[in-house]
Amino acid sequence: MFPAKAVRLEGALQDYESVAASGNRMHRGFCPACGTPITTGSEARPHLIGLRAGTLDDPEIARPNLTIWTKSAPSWAVIDPKIPHVDGQPDRIAKP
């Protein structure tokens, strides 16, 4: 997740809208030419945008500092014990 104001995207994205279990409207942006997922975001948190690490010019700038939804992770998922984690959605996500 990044502050939305700090993100610059090049090219148009196709939007896929859905409703999360919380009732929040979610938007996922993907490449209209090849279908690669690029972004994710919630109307409840418009100040944040999620980016797929593989789409970044330099993926090293995006080291995780929190792992979420660990309760629903598959048994084979590797969850780094050195990074804080929560079972579901965090109670609070900081605003700028």
Short mmCIF file of C-alpha atoms in Angstrom, two decimals:
data_model
loop_
_atom_site.label_atom_id
_atom_site.label_comp_id
_atom_site.label_asym_id
_atom_site.label_seq_id
_atom_site.Cartn_x
_atom_site.Cartn_y
_atom_site.Cartn_z
CA MET A 1 0.00 0.00 0.00
CA PHE A 2 1.20 3.48 -0.88
CA PRO A 3 -0.14 6.98 -0.35
CA ALA A 4 -2.26 7.54 -3.48
CA LYS A 5 -0.78 11.01 -4.00
CA ALA A 6 2.72 9.51 -4.21
CA VAL A 7 1.88 7.11 -7.05
CA ARG A 8 2.30 7.92 -10.73
CA LEU A 9 0.85 5.48 -13.25
CA GLU A 10 1.56 5.52 -16.97
CA GLY A 11 -1.18 4.34 -19.30
CA ALA A 12 -4.86 3.65 -18.80
CA LEU A 13 -6.18 0.88 -16.59
CA GLN A 14 -9.42 -1.05 -16.86
CA ASP A 15 -11.42 -0.99 -13.61
CA TYR A 16 -13.05 -3.99 -11.97
CA GLU A 17 -15.42 -3.00 -9.17
CA SER A 18 -16.63 -5.35 -6.44
CA VAL A 19 -18.02 -5.21 -2.91
CA ALA A 20 -15.88 -6.57 -0.08
CA ALA A 21 -17.26 -8.57 2.85
CA SER A 22 -17.07 -5.31 4.84
CA GLY A 23 -19.48 -3.68 2.39
CA ASN A 24 -16.77 -1.37 1.04
CA ARG A 25 -16.57 -0.88 -2.70
CA MET A 26 -13.25 -2.15 -4.04
CA HIS A 27 -11.57 -1.24 -7.31
CA ARG A 28 -8.94 -3.31 -9.04
CA GLY A 29 -7.07 -1.82 -11.96
CA PHE A 30 -5.65 -4.06 -14.65
CA CYS A 31 -3.98 -3.68 -18.02
CA PRO A 32 -6.67 -3.58 -20.71
CA ALA A 33 -4.29 -5.18 -23.25
CA CYS A 34 -3.01 -8.22 -21.32
CA GLY A 35 -5.10 -8.39 -18.13
CA THR A 36 -2.18 -8.04 -15.70
CA PRO A 37 -3.44 -6.87 -12.29
CA ILE A 38 -1.79 -3.58 -11.30
CA THR A 39 -3.72 -1.79 -8.52
CA THR A 40 -6.24 -2.33 -5.78
CA GLY A 41 -8.06 0.16 -3.62
CA SER A 42 -11.09 0.77 -1.47
CA GLU A 43 -13.51 3.69 -1.65
CA ALA A 44 -13.30 3.66 2.18
CA ARG A 45 -9.57 4.48 1.96
CA PRO A 46 -9.11 6.67 -1.13
CA HIS A 47 -5.82 7.99 0.28
CA LEU A 48 -4.21 4.53 -0.23
CA ILE A 49 -3.48 2.49 -3.33
CA GLY A 50 -2.19 -1.06 -3.45
CA LEU A 51 0.31 -1.95 -6.16
CA ARG A 52 1.48 -5.39 -7.24
CA ALA A 53 5.20 -5.61 -6.44
CA GLY A 54 5.99 -7.17 -9.80
CA THR A 55 4.71 -4.09 -11.60
CA LEU A 56 7.13 -1.69 -9.89
CA ASP A 57 10.21 -0.43 -11.69
CA ASP A 58 12.13 -1.18 -8.47
CA PRO A 59 10.34 -3.79 -6.32
CA GLU A 60 12.96 -3.37 -3.57
CA ILE A 61 11.33 -0.05 -2.56
CA ALA A 62 8.25 -1.91 -1.35
CA ARG A 63 9.37 -4.11 1.51
CA PRO A 64 6.36 -5.23 3.57
CA ASN A 65 5.90 -3.92 7.11
CA LEU A 66 2.63 -5.77 7.90
CA THR A 67 1.00 -9.01 6.77
CA ILE A 68 -2.80 -9.03 6.80
CA TRP A 69 -5.49 -11.71 6.48
CA THR A 70 -3.20 -14.43 7.86
CA LYS A 71 -6.22 -16.34 9.23
CA SER A 72 -7.33 -17.13 5.68
CA ALA A 73 -3.84 -17.93 4.34
CA PRO A 74 -3.37 -21.42 2.90
CA SER A 75 -1.33 -23.90 4.92
CA TRP A 76 1.61 -23.56 2.51
CA ALA A 77 1.85 -19.75 2.81
CA VAL A 78 5.17 -18.45 4.08
CA ILE A 79 4.54 -15.70 6.64
CA ASP A 80 7.68 -13.96 7.83
CA PRO A 81 7.64 -14.10 11.66
CA LYS A 82 9.79 -10.92 11.79
CA ILE A 83 6.98 -8.85 10.22
CA PRO A 84 3.91 -7.94 12.32
CA HIS A 85 0.78 -9.73 11.19
CA VAL A 86 -2.97 -9.65 11.86
CA ASP A 87 -5.63 -12.30 11.31
CA GLY A 88 -7.86 -10.07 9.19
CA GLN A 89 -8.26 -6.43 8.24
CA PRO A 90 -6.30 -4.02 10.46
CA ASP A 91 -8.45 -1.88 12.74
CA ARG A 92 -6.76 1.27 11.55
CA ILE A 93 -4.75 2.25 8.55
CA ALA A 94 -3.00 5.58 8.97
CA LYS A 95 -4.14 8.56 6.95
CA PRO A 96 -1.65 11.15 5.73
#
